[in-house]
Amino acid sequence: MQLTADFHTHTPYSHGKNTVFENAQRAKEMGLSAVAITEHGFSHVFFGIRRRQVDSLIAECKAAEEQLNIPVLVGIESNIRSIAGGVDLTEADYEKFDIFLAGIHDVIKYEHLSDCKIGWGNLLRWRFGMKEKPSLVKASTEAYINAVKNHPIDVLTHLNFRVRSDAVEVAKCCRDYGTYLELSGKKAHLSDEELDRVVQTGVRFVVNSDAHSVDRIGDVARAFEQIERVGVPLDRIDNIDGRMPSFRFAEFKKHM
Ligand SMILES: [Zn+2]
Ligand SMILES: [Zn+2]
């Protein structure tokens, strides 16, 4: 198993340590065909990129791409902000970005008070090792599904990281809408048993590092270990062994 491209990395625009150039340089050294810089979305209270910074992010990606001769995609890891599936990337932002990731994070501005539970509620239960609360699992599942239905999201990041949702139902929706599920090199966020059931849905995957520092660019060893353990068919993973994914956001933008 060889990674073709890493579609989830951060820089100091959103809590990462190294520059766009350094991330791209490392990706090039590792023999990757492309790298995406995917900053945390605007509603992330501490780590989100600000809209006023996007033009300079674009300029840095372009400069790195030209100097290093490797595609450097301008990306966002948007925050899912409500059970109704609201996200913090608007259609007016679309022209500035090449790739649209989305995930649930805790310290963000939610749309309504009642939406906070998908972040804070899940975080507290995870932190204190509390058992699943069915109404919260339902709300989190709905948030993921509604986000995928209502927005041209390329990749759902780290499904069920500090969140409990019905991963199989989320996967079915991703399969139907052409959104990839990410298998993260940071940590296996789905149990082996859960991933096995997710695989049965027919959803497609990408493997990413979620690197916040240059030493982790392209580091997907943990994901590869789980893929082998569970026996995920390799032809269902679209950014390994020379293959590149077909992303829905780029396709959507062609018809805007
Ligand atoms: Zn994330
Ligand atoms: Zn991330």
PDB file of N, CA, C and O and ligand atoms in Angstrom, residues 8 10 40 77 210 212, ligand 2:
ATOM      1  N   HIS A   8      -5.248  15.993   3.682  1.00  0.00           N
ATOM      2  CA  HIS A   8      -5.661  16.592   4.963  1.00  0.00           C
ATOM      3  C   HIS A   8      -4.414  16.985   5.762  1.00  0.00           C
ATOM      4  O   HIS A   8      -3.829  16.150   6.459  1.00  0.00           O
ATOM      5  N   HIS A  10      -2.561  20.604   7.940  1.00  0.00           N
ATOM      6  CA  HIS A  10      -2.767  21.949   8.503  1.00  0.00           C
ATOM      7  C   HIS A  10      -1.451  22.737   8.539  1.00  0.00           C
ATOM      8  O   HIS A  10      -0.372  22.147   8.566  1.00  0.00           O
ATOM      9  N   HIS A  40      -8.686  24.474   9.398  1.00  0.00           N
ATOM     10  CA  HIS A  40      -9.944  24.413  10.144  1.00  0.00           C
ATOM     11  C   HIS A  40     -10.851  25.557   9.700  1.00  0.00           C
ATOM     12  O   HIS A  40     -10.381  26.662   9.424  1.00  0.00           O
ATOM     13  N   GLU A  77     -11.183  22.394   6.202  1.00  0.00           N
ATOM     14  CA  GLU A  77     -11.838  21.343   6.985  1.00  0.00           C
ATOM     15  C   GLU A  77     -12.976  22.050   7.715  1.00  0.00           C
ATOM     16  O   GLU A  77     -12.829  22.545   8.832  1.00  0.00           O
ATOM     17  N   ASP A 210      -3.915  14.037   8.413  1.00  0.00           N
ATOM     18  CA  ASP A 210      -4.338  15.099   9.341  1.00  0.00           C
ATOM     19  C   ASP A 210      -3.109  15.676  10.052  1.00  0.00           C
ATOM     20  O   ASP A 210      -3.138  15.946  11.256  1.00  0.00           O
ATOM     21  N   HIS A 212      -0.444  18.022  11.559  1.00  0.00           N
ATOM     22  CA  HIS A 212      -0.351  19.386  12.077  1.00  0.00           C
ATOM     23  C   HIS A 212       1.120  19.807  12.153  1.00  0.00           C
ATOM     24  O   HIS A 212       1.436  20.871  12.668  1.00  0.00           O
TER      25      HIS A 212
HETATM   26 ZN    ZN B   2      -7.715  18.281  10.587  1.00  0.00          ZN
END
